Amino acid sequence: MTVRTQPADLPALTPRQERPFGIYVHVPFCATRCGYCDFNTYTPAELGGANPDGYLLALRAELAKAAQALSSKREVRTVFVGGGTPSLLGVAGLTRVLDAVREHFELAPGAEVTTEANPESTSPELFDGLRAAGYTRVSLGMQSVAPHVLATLDRVHSPGRAPAAAREARAAGFDHVNIDLIYGTPGESDDDLRRSVDSALEGGVDHISAYALTIEEGTAMGRRVRRGEIAPTDDDVLARRFELVDERLRSAGFDWYEVSNWSKPGGECRHNMGYWGGGEWWGAGPGAHGYVGSVRWWNVKHPNAYAQSLAESRLPVADFEELDASTAHIEDVMLRLRLRRGLSTDVLTDGERERARIAVDDGLLDLKADRLVLTARGRLLADAVVRTVLD
């Protein structure tokens, strides 16, 4: 891929009107940097104490240009404000984010509007303000309730704050509240994870996401592993932890709908289902990714470069790619096979159907009314199952 020294110009976009359309807004600010995180985020020290007002003005300008680039009115079914730590913007800032979306797009009746939040930067007043602004869903980063696990992850919130924040969100009128968990942190025990799951459930949430810790190169945790200070968790232990989470949540009335996501009936994250189910979205903010028609693009990462591009009346696109039919097919299979509703065999090639039959015989996939669905064992090996079908 060509390395560009200036922002790229997007090719003409041809939206597929039959696909659901959402908007993702990336807020790049965090109070501190967690040791495991490789997201596009910046602390105040890294930005020289920059004021979020400049970001919010640039975001509004990008959304105006997004509406122009799409050239046809798109009804927005979902909005997801992620980060970073969106709750650092407070009620006023997050209201400005949603107002900017409404200014240039039409929200569908009953649209799902989510914001992520760090439990330590929330309060009953924040949740009341977000409900009044039009947010319908909150996603809280908890990760664990074990103090030593939080310390290893460099998380700054207190162990009991996330479920308390979830209860506050529910009291403010949020019907849909998610808690994120991470399992497999070095030093975590099975009992640590059980307590974390139980604590999340005590918050009265209707959705829980649980991800195995991935130790990325270039992060503080990655450097600790490389120096031999901590060791990654064994794959067999990760599998046992996944089964522990699944069993605990199913007994509490949750069911999986994607490999790493469980909800009560009706609590599924509709925005993420758009990603996994072939929808389109505009990604706004520094480093955000978008996908419309056959074009996928990503914005410049640094907030200053992002704002500068928009000040020059240019979309802040770092680069893009146009997906051919083969690549789009591969990604469609890869994503849909991770869903509980599975993948229709009609979309597979003859060779892929044959390899899928082998996975069925091996107990990794079930064939239900011409749809392939991961078995319990297959969910533990989801990436390998996808490779088997595609290769």
C-alpha positions as semicolon CSV with decimal commas, in nm:
position;residue;x (nm);y (nm);z (nm)
1;M;0,000;0,000;0,000
2;T;0,125;0,347;-0,083
3;V;0,239;0,552;0,217
4;R;0,081;0,895;0,189
5;T;0,228;1,216;0,326
6;Q;-0,100;1,406;0,282
7;P;-0,460;1,302;0,359
8;A;-0,617;1,095;0,083
9;D;-0,921;1,194;-0,122
10;L;-1,205;0,944;-0,092
11;P;-1,335;0,804;-0,420
12;A;-1,703;0,855;-0,494
13;L;-1,911;0,649;-0,254
14;T;-2,204;0,438;-0,372
15;P;-2,411;0,353;-0,065
16;R;-2,622;0,039;-0,070
17;Q;-2,952;0,172;0,054
18;E;-3,080;-0,170;0,159
19;R;-2,805;-0,200;0,421
20;P;-2,842;-0,059;0,773
21;F;-2,637;0,256;0,825
22;G;-2,471;0,371;1,145
23;I;-2,227;0,636;1,264
24;Y;-1,928;0,565;1,484
25;V;-1,768;0,860;1,664
26;H;-1,420;0,815;1,808
27;V;-1,328;1,024;2,113
28;P;-0,947;1,003;2,144
29;F;-0,906;1,126;2,503
30;C;-0,814;0,925;2,813
31;A;-0,713;1,038;3,162
32;T;-0,438;0,773;3,171
33;R;-0,312;0,504;2,936
34;C;-0,386;0,142;3,032
35;G;-0,090;-0,090;2,992
36;Y;-0,265;-0,331;2,756
37;C;-0,431;-0,069;2,532
38;D;-0,321;-0,005;2,174
39;F;-0,624;0,205;2,075
40;N;-0,583;0,549;1,923
41;T;-0,599;0,746;2,248
42;Y;-0,408;1,036;2,403
43;T;-0,365;1,158;2,759
44;P;-0,364;1,532;2,843
45;A;0,015;1,521;2,880
46;E;0,052;1,373;2,532
47;L;-0,163;1,649;2,383
48;G;-0,010;1,931;2,584
49;G;-0,339;1,988;2,764
50;A;-0,535;2,047;2,441
51;N;-0,897;2,154;2,488
52;P;-1,170;1,915;2,360
53;D;-1,350;2,214;2,204
54;G;-1,122;2,196;1,900
55;Y;-1,201;1,828;1,859
56;L;-1,576;1,890;1,882
57;L;-1,561;2,166;1,621
58;A;-1,361;1,943;1,387
59;L;-1,603;1,654;1,444
60;R;-1,897;1,872;1,346
61;A;-1,710;1,975;1,029
62;E;-1,638;1,611;0,940
63;L;-2,002;1,511;0,980
64;A;-2,104;1,795;0,749
65;K;-1,862;1,667;0,488
66;A;-1,980;1,310;0,546
67;A;-2,336;1,407;0,457
68;Q;-2,208;1,570;0,138
69;A;-1,990;1,270;0,046
70;L;-2,279;1,027;0,078
71;S;-2,479;1,239;-0,170
72;S;-2,805;1,078;-0,064
73;K;-3,004;1,099;0,255
74;R;-2,914;0,813;0,487
75;E;-3,132;0,731;0,783
76;V;-2,907;0,657;1,081
77;R;-3,021;0,349;1,271
78;T;-2,740;0,344;1,526
79;V;-2,482;0,582;1,673
80;F;-2,189;0,458;1,880
81;V;-1,958;0,699;2,063
82;G;-1,642;0,510;2,156
83;G;-1,285;0,575;2,252
84;G;-1,086;0,650;2,442
85;T;-1,309;0,774;2,721
86;P;-1,613;0,959;2,583
87;S;-1,745;1,028;2,933
88;L;-1,452;1,268;2,983
89;L;-1,644;1,506;2,754
90;G;-1,919;1,528;3,015
91;V;-2,287;1,586;2,944
92;A;-2,223;1,908;2,752
93;G;-1,963;1,753;2,521
94;L;-2,155;1,433;2,454
95;T;-2,468;1,638;2,386
96;R;-2,270;1,838;2,128
97;V;-2,159;1,509;1,966
98;L;-2,517;1,390;1,923
99;D;-2,638;1,735;1,816
100;A;-2,373;1,733;1,540
101;V;-2,504;1,397;1,417
102;R;-2,862;1,523;1,418
103;E;-2,762;1,843;1,239
104;H;-2,643;1,654;0,931
105;F;-2,826;1,321;0,944
106;E;-3,173;1,195;1,028
107;L;-3,196;0,954;1,319
108;A;-3,438;0,669;1,256
109;P;-3,731;0,631;1,495
110;G;-3,610;0,419;1,785
111;A;-3,243;0,461;1,686
112;E;-2,992;0,303;1,921
113;V;-2,750;0,566;2,057
114;T;-2,463;0,432;2,267
115;T;-2,176;0,592;2,451
116;E;-1,887;0,417;2,619
117;A;-1,788;0,539;2,965
118;N;-1,519;0,484;3,223
119;P;-1,695;0,414;3,555
120;E;-1,480;0,668;3,739
121;S;-1,593;0,953;3,512
122;T;-1,965;0,886;3,554
123;S;-2,226;1,000;3,805
124;P;-2,605;0,996;3,842
125;E;-2,607;1,350;3,702
126;L;-2,410;1,239;3,395
127;F;-2,656;0,958;3,321
128;D;-2,956;1,186;3,371
129;G;-2,803;1,433;3,125
130;L;-2,725;1,166;2,868
131;R;-3,081;1,032;2,876
132;A;-3,213;1,386;2,830
133;A;-2,976;1,435;2,535
134;G;-3,110;1,124;2,358
135;Y;-2,865;0,848;2,443
136;T;-3,033;0,509;2,482
137;R;-2,747;0,276;2,575
138;V;-2,434;0,290;2,793
139;S;-2,128;0,064;2,778
140;L;-1,906;0,061;3,087
141;G;-1,546;-0,060;3,094
142;M;-1,507;-0,274;3,405
143;Q;-1,258;-0,546;3,303
144;S;-1,235;-0,700;3,655
145;V;-1,318;-0,650;4,022
146;A;-0,993;-0,807;4,144
147;P;-0,762;-0,524;4,261
148;H;-0,444;-0,706;4,155
149;V;-0,590;-0,771;3,807
150;L;-0,686;-0,405;3,769
151;A;-0,334;-0,310;3,877
152;T;-0,180;-0,537;3,614
153;L;-0,405;-0,378;3,351
154;D;-0,324;-0,026;3,480
155;R;-0,693;0,043;3,528
156;V;-0,767;0,335;3,759
157;H;-1,127;0,265;3,867
158;S;-1,211;0,109;4,201
159;P;-1,332;-0,255;4,196
160;G;-1,696;-0,183;4,282
161;R;-1,747;0,132;4,078
162;A;-1,860;-0,029;3,749
163;P;-2,164;-0,217;3,888
164;A;-2,256;0,092;4,092
165;A;-2,239;0,301;3,773
166;A;-2,455;0,044;3,594
167;R;-2,720;0,076;3,866
168;E;-2,705;0,455;3,835
169;A;-2,755;0,429;3,459
170;R;-3,053;0,201;3,508
171;A;-3,201;0,443;3,762
172;A;-3,163;0,723;3,508
173;G;-3,383;0,530;3,264
174;F;-3,133;0,338;3,053
175;D;-3,291;0,004;2,961
176;H;-2,972;-0,112;2,788
177;V;-2,647;-0,115;2,983
178;N;-2,336;-0,315;2,895
179;I;-2,030;-0,405;3,101
180;D;-1,701;-0,506;2,937
181;L;-1,488;-0,776;3,099
182;I;-1,138;-0,897;3,017
183;Y;-1,028;-1,248;3,114
184;G;-0,686;-1,409;3,101
185;T;-0,487;-1,128;3,262
186;P;-0,159;-1,262;3,407
187;G;-0,218;-1,338;3,774
188;E;-0,595;-1,376;3,742
189;S;-0,755;-1,684;3,898
190;D;-1,079;-1,863;3,817
191;D;-1,228;-1,720;4,136
192;D;-1,125;-1,368;4,034
193;L;-1,318;-1,410;3,711
194;R;-1,621;-1,561;3,884
195;R;-1,638;-1,263;4,118
196;S;-1,606;-1,025;3,824
197;V;-1,892;-1,186;3,631
198;D;-2,112;-1,198;3,941
199;S;-2,037;-0,834;4,020
200;A;-2,128;-0,731;3,664
201;L;-2,458;-0,916;3,694
202;E;-2,531;-0,738;4,023
203;G;-2,529;-0,412;3,826
204;G;-2,856;-0,513;3,659
205;V;-2,713;-0,500;3,306
206;D;-2,871;-0,667;3,003
207;H;-2,549;-0,711;2,805
208;I;-2,197;-0,831;2,889
209;S;-1,896;-0,845;2,658
210;A;-1,603;-1,063;2,763
211;Y;-1,274;-1,067;2,573
212;A;-0,959;-1,271;2,619
213;L;-0,668;-1,038;2,689
214;T;-0,457;-0,977;2,381
215;I;-0,106;-0,854;2,454
216;E;-0,007;-0,622;2,171
217;E;0,342;-0,523;2,064
218;G;0,422;-0,164;2,146
219;T;0,211;-0,152;2,463
220;A;0,347;-0,126;2,817
221;M;0,222;-0,479;2,888
222;G;0,387;-0,606;2,571
223;R;0,718;-0,465;2,691
224;R;0,672;-0,632;3,031
225;V;0,614;-0,968;2,862
226;R;0,920;-0,919;2,644
227;R;1,132;-0,845;2,954
228;G;0,999;-1,160;3,122
229;E;0,825;-0,974;3,406
230;I;0,489;-1,139;3,333
231;A;0,386;-1,437;3,122
232;P;0,086;-1,461;2,888
233;T;-0,194;-1,687;3,005
234;D;-0,194;-2,039;2,860
235;D;-0,446;-2,111;2,582
236;D;-0,602;-2,398;2,778
237;V;-0,660;-2,165;3,072
238;L;-0,818;-1,908;2,839
239;A;-1,053;-2,177;2,707
240;R;-1,155;-2,273;3,060
241;R;-1,215;-1,909;3,148
242;F;-1,434;-1,862;2,839
243;E;-1,642;-2,164;2,943
244;L;-1,669;-2,022;3,295
245;V;-1,804;-1,692;3,163
246;D;-2,048;-1,864;2,929
247;E;-2,183;-2,098;3,196
248;R;-2,222;-1,818;3,451
249;L;-2,403;-1,589;3,209
250;R;-2,631;-1,854;3,066
251;S;-2,743;-1,948;3,417
252;A;-2,833;-1,581;3,470
253;G;-3,062;-1,566;3,165
254;F;-2,809;-1,439;2,911
255;D;-2,728;-1,606;2,581
256;W;-2,447;-1,553;2,335
257;Y;-2,522;-1,382;2,005
258;E;-2,160;-1,327;1,900
259;V;-1,856;-1,519;2,020
260;S;-1,757;-1,254;2,277
261;N;-2,099;-1,103;2,350
262;W;-2,394;-1,215;2,562
263;S;-2,726;-1,044;2,624
264;K;-3,071;-1,091;2,762
265;P;-3,344;-1,108;2,494
266;G;-3,358;-0,775;2,311
267;G;-3,035;-0,650;2,464
268;E;-2,808;-0,712;2,163
269;C;-2,594;-0,418;2,052
270;R;-2,756;-0,321;1,722
271;H;-2,460;-0,105;1,618
272;N;-2,214;-0,392;1,645
273;M;-2,460;-0,620;1,467
274;G;-2,434;-0,375;1,179
275;Y;-2,058;-0,433;1,165
276;W;-2,094;-0,810;1,177
277;G;-2,399;-0,836;0,953
278;G;-2,289;-0,644;0,644
279;G;-2,405;-0,293;0,736
280;E;-2,244;0,037;0,640
281;W;-2,115;0,311;0,866
282;W;-1,935;0,640;0,870
283;G;-1,642;0,650;1,112
284;A;-1,586;1,003;1,242
285;G;-1,301;1,125;1,459
286;P;-0,923;1,070;1,471
287;G;-0,829;0,720;1,353
288;A;-1,192;0,613;1,295
289;H;-1,271;0,361;1,019
290;G;-1,568;0,379;0,782
291;Y;-1,721;0,147;0,524
292;V;-1,971;0,242;0,252
293;G;-2,042;0,054;-0,071
294;S;-1,714;-0,120;-0,154
295;V;-1,489;0,146;0,003
296;R;-1,326;0,118;0,344
297;W;-1,122;0,408;0,481
298;W;-0,952;0,528;0,796
299;N;-0,885;0,875;0,927
300;V;-0,554;1,030;1,028
301;K;-0,480;0,935;1,386
302;H;-0,350;1,240;1,567
303;P;-0,617;1,489;1,686
304;N;-0,406;1,785;1,570
305;A;-0,365;1,643;1,217
306;Y;-0,736;1,557;1,216
307;A;-0,838;1,912;1,307
308;Q;-0,587;2,064;1,063
309;S;-0,724;1,863;0,771
310;L;-1,077;1,980;0,841
311;A;-0,962;2,339;0,891
312;E;-0,835;2,312;0,531
313;S;-1,182;2,187;0,422
314;R;-1,054;1,834;0,356
315;L;-1,190;1,508;0,485
316;P;-0,927;1,372;0,730
317;V;-0,882;1,043;0,542
318;A;-0,539;0,885;0,585
319;D;-0,601;0,614;0,327
320;F;-0,866;0,384;0,181
321;E;-0,911;0,056;-0,002
322;E;-1,176;-0,068;-0,241
323;L;-1,284;-0,423;-0,159
324;D;-1,321;-0,657;-0,452
325;A;-1,586;-0,930;-0,452
326;S;-1,345;-1,195;-0,324
327;T;-1,226;-0,988;-0,027
328;A;-1,580;-0,884;0,062
329;H;-1,687;-1,250;0,055
330;I;-1,403;-1,356;0,284
331;E;-1,488;-1,086;0,536
332;D;-1,858;-1,167;0,521
333;V;-1,794;-1,535;0,599
334;M;-1,544;-1,445;0,872
335;L;-1,786;-1,213;1,052
336;R;-2,115;-1,397;1,009
337;L;-1,974;-1,729;1,126
338;R;-1,907;-1,565;1,464
339;L;-2,279;-1,494;1,510
340;R;-2,528;-1,721;1,682
341;R;-2,764;-1,686;1,387
342;G;-2,483;-1,829;1,176
343;L;-2,416;-1,825;0,805
344;S;-2,633;-1,945;0,518
345;T;-2,468;-2,217;0,313
346;D;-2,604;-2,045;0,001
347;V;-2,329;-1,783;0,015
348;L;-2,048;-2,041;0,017
349;T;-1,859;-2,178;-0,279
350;D;-1,865;-2,552;-0,347
351;G;-1,521;-2,590;-0,191
352;E;-1,622;-2,394;0,117
353;R;-1,934;-2,608;0,161
354;E;-1,722;-2,921;0,148
355;R;-1,481;-2,786;0,410
356;A;-1,776;-2,675;0,623
357;R;-1,908;-3,033;0,614
358;I;-1,575;-3,150;0,751
359;A;-1,606;-2,896;1,035
360;V;-1,958;-3,029;1,101
361;D;-1,824;-3,384;1,120
362;D;-1,553;-3,264;1,358
363;G;-1,813;-3,117;1,592
364;L;-1,713;-2,754;1,531
365;L;-2,021;-2,647;1,336
366;D;-2,389;-2,742;1,344
367;L;-2,597;-2,738;1,028
368;K;-2,941;-2,601;1,114
369;A;-3,187;-2,548;0,828
370;D;-2,907;-2,469;0,581
371;R;-2,732;-2,238;0,828
372;L;-2,393;-2,307;0,980
373;V;-2,368;-2,226;1,351
374;L;-2,068;-2,267;1,578
375;T;-2,098;-2,541;1,840
376;A;-1,981;-2,486;2,197
377;R;-1,644;-2,634;2,101
378;G;-1,641;-2,436;1,779
379;R;-1,678;-2,109;1,969
380;L;-1,353;-2,187;2,151
381;L;-1,183;-2,228;1,813
382;A;-1,380;-1,974;1,612
383;D;-1,083;-1,826;1,425
384;A;-0,956;-2,171;1,331
385;V;-1,304;-2,275;1,212
386;V;-1,323;-1,969;0,987
387;R;-0,978;-2,050;0,841
388;T;-1,086;-2,409;0,781
389;V;-1,395;-2,304;0,585
390;L;-1,215;-2,038;0,382
391;D;-0,892;-2,228;0,313
